[in-house]
Amino acid sequence: MNTTSTPKKRISCKRCQFRKLRCSRTEPCENCTVANHICEYRELDRKRRPASAEYVAGLENRIAWLESYIRRVQAVPPQERDVILKQTHFGDHHLTSTSQTPPGEPSAGAAGPVRRRQANLEPGPQGSLIYHGPTSIYHAQLGALTGNGTGGCIMGQPAHPSSFSANDDSNFDHVAEHFGINMHNELITDALMQFFKWQYPHFMFIYREAFLRDHFGDRRNCKYWSSALLLSVCALGLLMSPEDLDRQSSEQFFVAAETILIVSGLTRPSIATVQAFLCLAFYEIGRGNLSKGWGFSGIAFRMAQDLGFQRDPKYWASHDTSLATAEDVEIRRRIYWGCYTSDKLISLILGRPVYFFYADAEVEVLERLPDFPEMENWLPVGFDKREGDFGEAKPLIPCFQAQIRISSIIERMLATVFSSRSTLDVLGQQACLDSLNLDLSRLQSSLPHCAQWCKWEPPSSRLIPCVAALHLLFHSARIALNFDSATSDDATADQKSAREYCLSSARDVTAILRKYRSQYGLRYAPFVLIYGLVQAARCLAVFGALEESSYLARALDECSMTWKLGQQMRGPVL
């Protein structure tokens, strides 16, 4: 008798499920063996998560809109029917949803190669490699020099050293000293540890391993480190310091970084300069200087495009010596998608147009890069030091990938529903709203297990900050999307559905807040929590839940110790 046993399945076989029989979960199972029937199991050996009520409601709204659209088309004369059909754009809702089309994957067809032939990365007057698109004035010179349209380097010349090396800034220790900062002080290390402990999952445009490797190295010819970037990161990190004196010193680090960037950063674009300007943008917006923060982010995004970040780095590998390894290529992709998500968050918070468009980028999907063994003390809160943050069950990269997908929905939301030049009629506006709600619900239902959150979890279960931030962004975007429709005077099914979306998301934000506050305290609140609290508080206030709204408003006071923007918003939400 064969005593070797195969592991049991987690679910019953298809036949036992259909017949509602008790399955032995072996392969084949006992019931199928007795019946002499083929025993088949589902490919995914776990129970499927049931569709959420919001997802079902989104599908119902979509079907209801299609039915009303068909009735409308049937009722109008043939001449008007043609006009209506031409003005209607359904879109491909399957491709815009989850992972069927990976973010940034170039589409097949003739357009791709043509665009690549017409794009170039060439040295500018200062020796920096800068991007030239299809209509660039530089192409007149390039055509005369190369005699072909392949793009890239000038013919007969080797690949250029990277403009992305940040250390043409030599040494700015004297600038830091002018602001009372010792670049070799323990405060620098403490500030970095606070940043990577609390802020890093929300600022993924910085790649931790490469930054720290350059920081603790000789700091010469660094690709991913500069004095300005170090000071910018420290300014954000010190906001999370438990010591009042250290928190107050974050202003010195900010001013020192700003001085270096204004003096030298604008003339020599680099990866580190893009990252530093973006850090300063979040710092300024976080303390309520919205216009200045918007300006810094604009500089960062313009410079990122100047460096060609919107093109996948594999196209530059033969022309840029900084892309020496697969890690360099992946880091460059990480930085682009970090800029992309930051752009959407800033635009959502300020209610302004986005800069990066999903369709304009050719950057491929992210992959997981392993932690270095010495990363143990630099892991974010909520991660097991023995396992790091890159394993299959760790949510850092899955949350970032989901944030990219939410950001693409936010991009469409700002460009359609909230566009001042929108030509959609009432029916088209509702169709667009239903489509976006459906995409959000579909995204929520498809999150990997490590990135999921449920408000019915026991209080003792650990809330990982990057998971909390992901769901705060999701619910904030959904409230923003539906609030105007929910507060309209029309007592329709659409208005009721929008109100349910808003209230459901507002209560989920409240649940996340309570849990985060009890486990970590709001001194360490992520930046996105401010926006989530404001959106949820105004929603609950409008719909009569004044006690819950007041609780959220008081929470803004606690957050204002780190993000002064919370104090500014305290009055308007009451």
Coordinates of C-alpha atoms in Angstrom, one line a residue:
M1 CA 0.0 0.0 0.0
N2 CA 1.3 3.5 -0.9
T3 CA 1.6 5.4 2.3
T4 CA 2.8 8.7 0.7
S5 CA 0.1 11.4 1.3
T6 CA -0.5 14.5 -0.7
P7 CA -1.4 17.7 1.2
K8 CA -5.2 18.3 1.4
K9 CA -6.8 21.1 -0.6
R10 CA -8.3 24.1 1.2
I11 CA -11.5 23.9 -0.8
S12 CA -13.8 21.2 -2.0
C13 CA -13.6 19.8 -5.5
K14 CA -16.0 21.2 -8.2
R15 CA -18.3 18.1 -8.1
C16 CA -18.7 18.1 -4.3
Q17 CA -19.4 21.9 -4.3
F18 CA -22.1 21.5 -7.0
R19 CA -23.7 18.5 -5.2
K20 CA -23.2 20.0 -1.7
L21 CA -21.3 16.8 -0.6
R22 CA -18.7 16.6 2.2
C23 CA -15.4 16.5 0.3
S24 CA -12.3 14.7 1.6
R25 CA -10.3 17.4 -0.2
T26 CA -7.8 14.8 -1.4
E27 CA -6.8 14.4 -5.1
P28 CA -8.9 12.6 -6.2
C29 CA -11.5 12.9 -3.4
E30 CA -13.3 9.9 -2.0
N31 CA -16.7 10.8 -3.4
C32 CA -15.4 11.1 -7.0
T33 CA -13.4 7.9 -6.6
V34 CA -16.5 6.0 -5.5
A35 CA -18.6 7.5 -8.3
N36 CA -15.7 6.8 -10.8
H37 CA -15.9 10.5 -11.8
I38 CA -13.1 12.9 -12.8
C39 CA -12.1 15.0 -9.7
E40 CA -11.4 18.6 -10.5
Y41 CA -10.4 21.5 -8.3
R42 CA -10.4 25.2 -9.0
E43 CA -7.0 26.6 -10.0
L44 CA -7.0 29.1 -7.1
D45 CA -6.9 26.9 -4.0
R46 CA -8.7 29.3 -1.6
K47 CA -12.2 30.7 -1.0
R48 CA -13.0 33.6 -3.2
R49 CA -13.7 36.9 -1.4
P50 CA -17.4 37.8 -2.0
A51 CA -18.1 40.9 -4.0
S52 CA -18.6 44.0 -1.8
A53 CA -22.0 45.7 -1.5
E54 CA -20.4 48.8 -3.2
Y55 CA -19.2 46.7 -6.1
V56 CA -22.7 45.2 -6.6
A57 CA -24.3 48.6 -6.3
G58 CA -21.9 49.9 -8.9
L59 CA -22.8 47.2 -11.3
E60 CA -26.5 47.8 -10.7
N61 CA -26.1 51.5 -11.4
R62 CA -24.2 50.7 -14.6
I63 CA -26.9 48.4 -15.8
A64 CA -29.6 50.9 -14.8
W65 CA -27.8 53.7 -16.8
L66 CA -27.5 51.4 -19.9
E67 CA -31.3 50.6 -19.7
S68 CA -32.2 54.3 -19.4
Y69 CA -29.8 55.1 -22.3
I70 CA -31.4 52.5 -24.5
R71 CA -34.9 53.8 -23.7
R72 CA -33.7 57.3 -24.5
V73 CA -32.2 56.2 -27.9
Q74 CA -35.4 54.4 -28.7
A75 CA -37.6 57.4 -28.0
V76 CA -35.8 60.1 -30.1
P77 CA -36.1 60.6 -33.9
P78 CA -33.5 59.0 -36.1
Q79 CA -31.6 62.3 -36.7
E80 CA -31.1 62.9 -33.0
R81 CA -30.3 59.3 -32.4
D82 CA -27.2 59.5 -34.6
V83 CA -26.1 62.6 -32.6
I84 CA -26.5 60.9 -29.3
L85 CA -24.6 57.8 -30.4
K86 CA -21.7 59.9 -31.7
Q87 CA -21.5 61.8 -28.4
T88 CA -21.5 58.8 -26.2
H89 CA -18.2 57.2 -25.1
F90 CA -18.5 54.0 -23.2
G91 CA -14.8 53.2 -22.8
D92 CA -13.4 49.7 -22.2
H93 CA -14.1 49.2 -18.5
H94 CA -12.4 45.8 -18.5
L95 CA -9.0 47.3 -19.4
T96 CA -9.2 50.2 -17.0
S97 CA -9.8 48.1 -14.0
T98 CA -7.2 45.9 -12.5
S99 CA -4.2 44.1 -13.7
Q100 CA -5.2 43.0 -17.1
T101 CA -3.2 45.8 -18.6
P102 CA -0.2 46.5 -16.3
P103 CA 0.5 50.1 -15.5
G104 CA 2.8 51.6 -18.0
E105 CA 3.1 48.7 -20.3
P106 CA 3.6 49.9 -23.9
S107 CA 0.8 49.1 -26.2
A108 CA 1.4 46.9 -29.2
G109 CA 1.3 48.4 -32.7
A110 CA 3.1 50.7 -35.0
A111 CA 2.9 53.7 -32.8
G112 CA 5.3 52.4 -30.2
P113 CA 8.4 52.1 -32.4
V114 CA 7.7 55.4 -34.2
R115 CA 7.7 57.2 -30.9
R116 CA 10.8 55.6 -29.7
R117 CA 12.7 56.5 -32.9
Q118 CA 11.7 60.2 -32.4
A119 CA 12.7 60.4 -28.7
N120 CA 16.2 61.2 -27.7
L121 CA 18.2 61.7 -24.5
E122 CA 21.1 64.1 -25.3
P123 CA 23.6 66.2 -23.4
G124 CA 22.6 69.8 -22.8
P125 CA 24.8 72.9 -22.5
Q126 CA 25.7 72.0 -18.9
G127 CA 26.5 68.4 -19.8
S128 CA 23.2 67.1 -18.4
L129 CA 21.3 64.5 -20.3
I130 CA 17.9 65.9 -21.3
Y131 CA 14.9 64.5 -23.0
H132 CA 13.8 65.6 -26.5
G133 CA 10.3 64.5 -27.7
P134 CA 9.0 64.1 -31.2
T135 CA 8.5 67.8 -31.9
S136 CA 11.7 69.1 -30.2
I137 CA 13.7 71.8 -32.0
Y138 CA 16.7 69.6 -31.3
H139 CA 15.7 67.2 -34.0
A140 CA 16.8 69.5 -36.8
Q141 CA 20.3 69.4 -35.5
L142 CA 20.1 65.7 -34.7
G143 CA 19.0 64.8 -38.2
A144 CA 21.9 66.6 -39.8
L145 CA 24.4 64.9 -37.5
T146 CA 23.1 61.3 -37.6
G147 CA 21.5 61.0 -41.0
N148 CA 18.9 58.6 -39.5
G149 CA 15.9 58.6 -37.2
T150 CA 17.0 56.1 -34.7
G151 CA 17.4 58.6 -31.9
G152 CA 19.6 58.2 -28.9
C153 CA 23.3 59.3 -28.9
I154 CA 25.0 61.3 -31.6
M155 CA 26.5 58.9 -34.2
G156 CA 30.0 58.0 -33.6
Q157 CA 30.1 59.1 -29.9
P158 CA 29.9 56.7 -26.9
A159 CA 27.2 56.7 -24.4
H160 CA 27.3 59.7 -22.2
P161 CA 27.9 59.7 -18.5
S162 CA 24.7 60.2 -16.7
S163 CA 23.3 63.6 -15.8
F164 CA 21.5 61.8 -13.0
S165 CA 24.7 61.8 -10.9
A166 CA 23.9 64.3 -8.2
N167 CA 27.3 65.1 -6.9
D168 CA 28.3 67.9 -9.1
D169 CA 27.2 69.8 -6.1
S170 CA 30.5 68.8 -4.5
N171 CA 30.2 69.6 -0.9
F172 CA 27.6 71.8 0.7
D173 CA 28.6 71.2 4.3
H174 CA 29.3 74.9 4.6
V175 CA 25.7 75.8 3.7
A176 CA 24.4 73.3 6.3
E177 CA 26.8 74.8 8.9
H178 CA 25.5 78.3 8.1
F179 CA 22.1 77.0 9.3
G180 CA 23.5 75.4 12.4
I181 CA 23.5 71.8 11.0
N182 CA 26.4 69.4 11.4
M183 CA 26.2 66.9 8.5
H184 CA 28.0 64.3 10.6
N185 CA 25.9 64.7 13.7
E186 CA 23.9 61.9 15.2
L187 CA 20.8 64.0 14.6
I188 CA 21.2 63.2 10.9
T189 CA 21.0 59.5 11.5
D190 CA 18.1 59.9 13.9
A191 CA 16.2 62.0 11.4
L192 CA 16.8 59.4 8.6
M193 CA 15.6 56.6 10.9
Q194 CA 12.4 58.5 11.7
F195 CA 11.8 59.1 8.0
F196 CA 12.2 55.5 6.9
K197 CA 10.2 54.3 10.0
W198 CA 7.2 56.5 9.4
Q199 CA 7.3 58.4 6.1
Y200 CA 9.0 56.1 3.6
P201 CA 5.9 54.1 2.5
H202 CA 4.2 57.3 1.6
F203 CA 7.1 58.8 -0.3
M204 CA 8.1 55.9 -2.6
F205 CA 9.8 58.1 -5.1
I206 CA 12.9 57.6 -2.9
Y207 CA 14.5 54.2 -3.1
R208 CA 15.7 53.4 0.4
E209 CA 18.5 50.9 -0.3
A210 CA 20.2 53.0 -3.0
F211 CA 20.0 56.2 -0.9
L212 CA 21.4 54.7 2.2
R213 CA 24.2 52.9 0.3
D214 CA 25.3 56.2 -1.2
H215 CA 24.8 58.0 2.2
F216 CA 27.0 55.6 4.1
G217 CA 29.5 55.3 1.2
D218 CA 32.2 57.8 0.2
R219 CA 29.5 60.1 -1.2
R220 CA 31.4 60.6 -4.5
N221 CA 29.7 60.4 -7.9
C222 CA 26.5 59.3 -6.2
K223 CA 23.4 58.6 -8.4
Y224 CA 20.9 58.5 -5.6
W225 CA 22.2 60.9 -2.9
S226 CA 22.9 64.6 -2.6
S227 CA 23.3 67.1 0.2
A228 CA 20.0 68.7 -0.7
L229 CA 18.2 65.4 -0.8
L230 CA 19.6 64.4 2.6
L231 CA 18.5 67.6 4.2
S232 CA 15.1 67.4 2.6
V233 CA 14.6 63.8 3.9
C234 CA 15.8 64.9 7.3
A235 CA 13.3 67.8 7.4
L236 CA 10.4 65.3 6.8
G237 CA 11.9 62.8 9.2
L238 CA 12.3 65.2 12.1
L239 CA 8.5 66.0 11.8
M240 CA 8.0 62.6 13.3
S241 CA 10.6 62.9 16.1
P242 CA 9.3 62.4 19.6
E243 CA 11.5 65.2 20.9
D244 CA 10.1 68.7 20.6
L245 CA 13.6 70.3 20.1
D246 CA 14.3 68.0 17.2
R247 CA 10.9 68.7 15.6
Q248 CA 11.6 72.4 15.8
S249 CA 15.0 71.9 14.0
S250 CA 13.2 70.5 10.9
E251 CA 12.7 74.1 9.7
Q252 CA 16.5 74.6 9.6
F253 CA 17.0 71.5 7.5
F254 CA 14.2 72.6 5.2
V255 CA 15.7 76.1 4.6
A256 CA 19.2 74.6 4.1
A257 CA 17.9 72.2 1.5
E258 CA 15.9 74.9 -0.2
T259 CA 18.9 77.2 -0.4
I260 CA 21.1 74.5 -2.1
L261 CA 18.4 73.6 -4.5
I262 CA 17.6 77.2 -5.6
V263 CA 21.3 78.0 -6.0
S264 CA 22.5 74.8 -7.9
G265 CA 19.6 72.4 -8.4
L266 CA 17.8 74.2 -11.2
T267 CA 20.8 74.3 -13.6
R268 CA 21.9 70.7 -13.1
P269 CA 18.8 68.3 -13.2
S270 CA 19.3 65.0 -11.5
I271 CA 17.3 62.2 -9.9
A272 CA 18.3 63.5 -6.4
T273 CA 17.2 67.0 -7.3
V274 CA 13.8 65.8 -8.4
Q275 CA 13.4 63.9 -5.2
A276 CA 14.5 66.8 -3.1
F277 CA 12.1 69.3 -4.7
L278 CA 9.3 66.8 -4.2
C279 CA 10.2 66.3 -0.5
L280 CA 10.1 70.1 -0.1
A281 CA 6.7 70.3 -1.9
F282 CA 5.1 67.9 0.6
Y283 CA 6.8 69.7 3.5
E284 CA 5.4 73.0 2.4
I285 CA 1.9 71.7 1.7
G286 CA 1.9 69.9 5.0
R287 CA 2.4 73.1 6.9
G288 CA -0.2 75.0 4.9
N289 CA 2.0 76.8 2.3
L290 CA 0.0 75.5 -0.6
S291 CA 1.1 77.8 -3.4
K292 CA 4.8 77.3 -2.6
G293 CA 4.3 73.5 -2.3
W294 CA 2.5 73.5 -5.6
G295 CA 5.4 75.4 -7.2
F296 CA 8.0 73.0 -5.8
S297 CA 6.1 70.0 -7.1
G298 CA 5.8 71.6 -10.5
I299 CA 9.6 72.0 -10.6
A300 CA 10.1 68.4 -9.6
F301 CA 7.7 67.1 -12.3
R302 CA 9.0 69.3 -15.0
M303 CA 12.5 68.2 -14.2
A304 CA 11.5 64.6 -14.1
Q305 CA 10.1 64.9 -17.6
D306 CA 13.2 66.8 -18.7
L307 CA 15.2 63.8 -17.6
G308 CA 13.0 61.4 -19.6
F309 CA 11.4 59.6 -16.7
Q310 CA 8.2 59.1 -18.7
R311 CA 10.1 56.7 -21.0
D312 CA 10.9 53.3 -19.7
P313 CA 14.6 53.3 -18.7
K314 CA 15.4 50.2 -20.8
Y315 CA 15.2 52.4 -23.9
W316 CA 18.0 54.6 -22.5
A317 CA 20.3 51.7 -21.4
S318 CA 22.6 52.0 -24.4
H319 CA 22.9 55.7 -24.1
D320 CA 23.2 56.3 -20.4
T321 CA 26.0 54.8 -18.4
S322 CA 24.1 55.2 -15.1
L323 CA 21.8 52.4 -16.2
A324 CA 24.5 49.8 -15.5
T325 CA 22.4 47.2 -13.7
A326 CA 18.9 45.8 -13.6
E327 CA 18.6 47.5 -10.2
D328 CA 19.2 50.9 -11.8
V329 CA 16.4 50.3 -14.3
E330 CA 14.0 49.2 -11.5
I331 CA 14.9 52.2 -9.3
R332 CA 14.2 54.5 -12.2
R333 CA 10.8 53.0 -12.7
R334 CA 10.1 53.3 -8.9
I335 CA 11.0 56.9 -9.0
Y336 CA 8.7 57.6 -12.0
W337 CA 5.7 55.9 -10.4
G338 CA 6.4 57.6 -7.1
C339 CA 6.3 61.0 -9.0
Y340 CA 3.1 59.8 -10.7
T341 CA 1.3 59.0 -7.5
S342 CA 2.5 62.1 -5.7
D343 CA 1.2 64.2 -8.6
K344 CA -2.3 62.7 -8.2
L345 CA -2.3 63.1 -4.4
I346 CA -1.2 66.8 -4.6
S347 CA -3.8 67.5 -7.4
L348 CA -6.5 65.8 -5.4
I349 CA -5.8 67.7 -2.2
L350 CA -5.6 71.1 -4.0
G351 CA -8.3 70.3 -6.6
R352 CA -6.0 71.1 -9.6
P353 CA -5.1 69.5 -12.9
V354 CA -2.6 66.6 -12.9
Y355 CA 0.8 66.9 -14.6
F356 CA 1.6 63.3 -15.5
F357 CA -0.9 61.4 -17.6
Y358 CA -1.1 57.6 -17.5
A359 CA -1.4 57.3 -21.3
D360 CA 1.8 59.4 -21.9
A361 CA 4.1 57.1 -20.0
E362 CA 5.8 54.0 -21.2
V363 CA 7.2 52.9 -17.9
E364 CA 6.7 49.3 -17.1
V365 CA 5.4 47.7 -14.0
L366 CA 7.3 47.5 -10.8
E367 CA 9.1 44.5 -9.5
R368 CA 10.1 43.6 -6.0
L369 CA 13.7 44.3 -5.2
P370 CA 15.1 42.4 -2.2
D371 CA 16.2 44.1 1.0
F372 CA 19.8 44.2 1.9
P373 CA 20.6 42.3 5.2
E374 CA 21.6 45.5 7.0
M375 CA 18.1 47.0 6.4
E376 CA 16.8 45.6 9.7
N377 CA 16.9 49.0 11.5
W378 CA 15.4 50.9 8.6
L379 CA 12.2 49.1 8.0
P380 CA 8.8 50.9 8.3
V381 CA 6.6 50.5 11.3
G382 CA 4.6 47.3 11.2
F383 CA 7.1 45.1 9.4
D384 CA 8.8 42.1 10.9
K385 CA 12.6 42.8 11.1
R386 CA 13.3 39.1 10.5
E387 CA 11.3 39.0 7.2
G388 CA 11.9 42.5 5.8
D389 CA 9.3 44.2 3.7
F390 CA 9.6 42.5 0.3
G391 CA 8.2 39.0 0.9
E392 CA 5.0 37.8 -0.8
A393 CA 3.0 38.5 2.3
K394 CA 4.4 42.0 2.8
P395 CA 2.2 44.9 1.7
L396 CA 4.8 47.7 0.8
I397 CA 5.0 47.1 -2.9
P398 CA 1.5 45.7 -3.3
C399 CA 0.1 48.8 -1.6
F400 CA 2.3 51.0 -3.9
Q401 CA 1.0 49.1 -7.0
A402 CA -2.6 49.6 -5.8
Q403 CA -1.9 53.3 -5.2
I404 CA -0.8 53.6 -8.8
R405 CA -4.1 52.1 -9.9
I406 CA -6.1 54.5 -7.6
S407 CA -4.0 57.4 -9.0
S408 CA -5.0 56.5 -12.5
I409 CA -8.7 56.6 -11.4
I410 CA -8.1 60.0 -9.7
E411 CA -6.6 61.2 -12.9
R412 CA -9.7 60.3 -14.9
M413 CA -11.9 61.7 -12.1
L414 CA -10.2 65.1 -12.2
A415 CA -10.2 65.2 -16.0
T416 CA -13.8 64.3 -16.5
V417 CA -16.2 64.8 -13.6
F418 CA -14.4 67.9 -12.3
S419 CA -13.2 69.3 -15.6
S420 CA -14.4 72.9 -16.1
R421 CA -14.5 72.2 -19.9
S422 CA -16.6 69.0 -19.7
T423 CA -19.2 68.7 -22.4
L424 CA -21.1 65.8 -20.8
D425 CA -24.8 66.2 -20.3
V426 CA -26.5 65.0 -17.1
L427 CA -26.9 61.5 -18.4
G428 CA -23.2 61.3 -19.5
Q429 CA -22.1 62.8 -16.2
Q430 CA -23.9 60.1 -14.3
A431 CA -22.5 57.4 -16.6
C432 CA -19.0 58.7 -16.0
L433 CA -19.7 58.7 -12.2
D434 CA -21.0 55.2 -12.2
S435 CA -18.0 54.0 -14.3
L436 CA -15.5 55.5 -11.8
N437 CA -17.4 54.1 -8.8
L438 CA -17.4 50.7 -10.4
D439 CA -13.6 50.9 -11.1
L440 CA -13.0 51.9 -7.5
S441 CA -15.1 49.0 -6.1
R442 CA -13.5 46.6 -8.5
L443 CA -10.1 47.7 -7.4
Q444 CA -11.0 47.4 -3.7
S445 CA -12.3 43.8 -4.3
S446 CA -9.1 42.8 -6.1
L447 CA -6.6 43.9 -3.6
P448 CA -4.1 41.2 -2.5
H449 CA -4.7 39.8 0.9
C450 CA -1.7 41.6 2.5
A451 CA -3.2 45.0 1.4
Q452 CA -6.8 44.4 2.5
W453 CA -8.4 46.0 5.5
C454 CA -11.7 45.4 7.2
K455 CA -13.3 47.6 9.9
W456 CA -14.7 44.4 11.6
E457 CA -11.2 43.2 12.4
P458 CA -10.6 42.6 16.1
P459 CA -9.0 45.6 17.9
S460 CA -5.9 43.6 18.6
S461 CA -5.1 43.0 15.0
R462 CA -2.1 45.1 13.7
L463 CA -2.9 48.0 11.4
I464 CA 0.1 48.5 9.1
P465 CA 0.5 52.2 8.3
C466 CA 1.0 51.8 4.5
V467 CA -2.2 49.7 4.4
A468 CA -4.0 52.4 6.3
A469 CA -2.7 55.1 4.0
L470 CA -3.8 53.1 0.9
H471 CA -7.4 52.8 2.2
L472 CA -7.4 56.4 3.4
L473 CA -6.6 57.5 -0.2
F474 CA -9.2 55.2 -1.6
H475 CA -12.0 56.4 0.7
S476 CA -11.0 60.1 0.4
A477 CA -11.1 59.8 -3.4
R478 CA -14.5 58.1 -3.3
I479 CA -16.0 60.8 -1.0
A480 CA -14.6 63.5 -3.3
L481 CA -16.0 61.8 -6.3
N482 CA -19.6 61.4 -5.0
F483 CA -20.0 64.3 -2.6
D484 CA -21.6 66.8 -5.1
S485 CA -24.0 64.2 -6.4
A486 CA -24.9 63.1 -2.8
T487 CA -25.7 66.6 -1.7
S488 CA -27.7 67.5 -4.8
D489 CA -31.4 68.4 -4.5
D490 CA -32.5 65.6 -6.7
A491 CA -34.1 62.8 -4.7
T492 CA -33.2 60.1 -7.1
A493 CA -31.7 56.6 -6.9
D494 CA -28.4 58.0 -8.1
Q495 CA -28.4 60.6 -5.3
K496 CA -29.2 57.9 -2.8
S497 CA -26.4 55.7 -4.1
A498 CA -23.8 58.6 -4.0
R499 CA -24.9 59.3 -0.4
E500 CA -24.3 55.7 0.6
Y501 CA -20.9 55.8 -1.0
C502 CA -20.0 58.9 1.0
L503 CA -21.3 57.7 4.3
S504 CA -19.7 54.3 4.0
S505 CA -16.3 55.8 3.2
A506 CA -16.6 58.4 5.9
R507 CA -17.3 55.7 8.5
D508 CA -14.4 53.7 7.2
V509 CA -12.1 56.7 7.5
T510 CA -13.3 57.1 11.1
A511 CA -12.6 53.4 11.9
I512 CA -9.1 53.6 10.4
L513 CA -8.5 56.8 12.5
R514 CA -9.6 55.2 15.7
K515 CA -7.4 52.1 15.2
Y516 CA -4.4 54.1 14.0
R517 CA -4.7 56.5 17.0
S518 CA -4.9 53.7 19.5
Q519 CA -1.9 51.8 18.1
Y520 CA 0.5 54.6 17.1
G521 CA -0.9 58.0 18.0
L522 CA -1.7 60.8 15.6
R523 CA 1.7 62.4 16.1
Y524 CA 2.8 59.9 13.5
A525 CA -0.1 60.3 11.2
P526 CA 0.5 59.9 7.4
F527 CA 0.1 63.0 5.3
V528 CA -3.0 61.6 3.5
L529 CA -4.8 61.3 6.8
I530 CA -5.3 65.1 6.8
Y531 CA -7.2 65.0 3.5
G532 CA -9.2 61.9 4.6
L533 CA -10.3 63.5 7.9
V534 CA -11.4 66.7 6.1
Q535 CA -13.4 64.9 3.5
A536 CA -15.0 62.5 6.0
A537 CA -15.8 65.3 8.5
R538 CA -17.6 67.5 6.0
C539 CA -19.5 64.5 4.7
L540 CA -20.7 63.4 8.2
A541 CA -21.6 67.0 9.1
V542 CA -23.8 67.4 6.0
F543 CA -25.6 64.2 6.6
G544 CA -26.3 64.8 10.3
A545 CA -23.6 62.8 12.1
L546 CA -22.4 65.8 14.0
E547 CA -20.9 63.9 16.9
E548 CA -18.7 61.8 14.6
S549 CA -17.8 64.9 12.6
S550 CA -16.7 66.7 15.7
Y551 CA -14.5 63.8 16.7
L552 CA -12.7 64.0 13.3
A553 CA -12.3 67.7 13.7
R554 CA -10.6 67.2 17.1
A555 CA -8.4 64.6 15.5
L556 CA -7.1 67.2 13.1
D557 CA -5.8 69.1 16.2
E558 CA -3.7 66.1 17.2
C559 CA -2.4 65.7 13.6
S560 CA -1.4 69.4 13.5
M561 CA 1.6 68.8 15.7
T562 CA 3.1 67.2 12.7
W563 CA 1.1 68.7 9.8
K564 CA 0.1 72.3 10.4
L565 CA -2.3 72.0 7.5
G566 CA -4.6 70.1 9.9
Q567 CA -4.9 73.2 12.2
Q568 CA -5.7 75.4 9.2
M569 CA -8.5 73.0 8.2
R570 CA -9.9 72.7 11.7
G571 CA -12.3 75.6 11.4
P572 CA -13.7 74.9 7.9
V573 CA -14.8 71.4 8.8
L574 CA -16.8 72.4 11.9

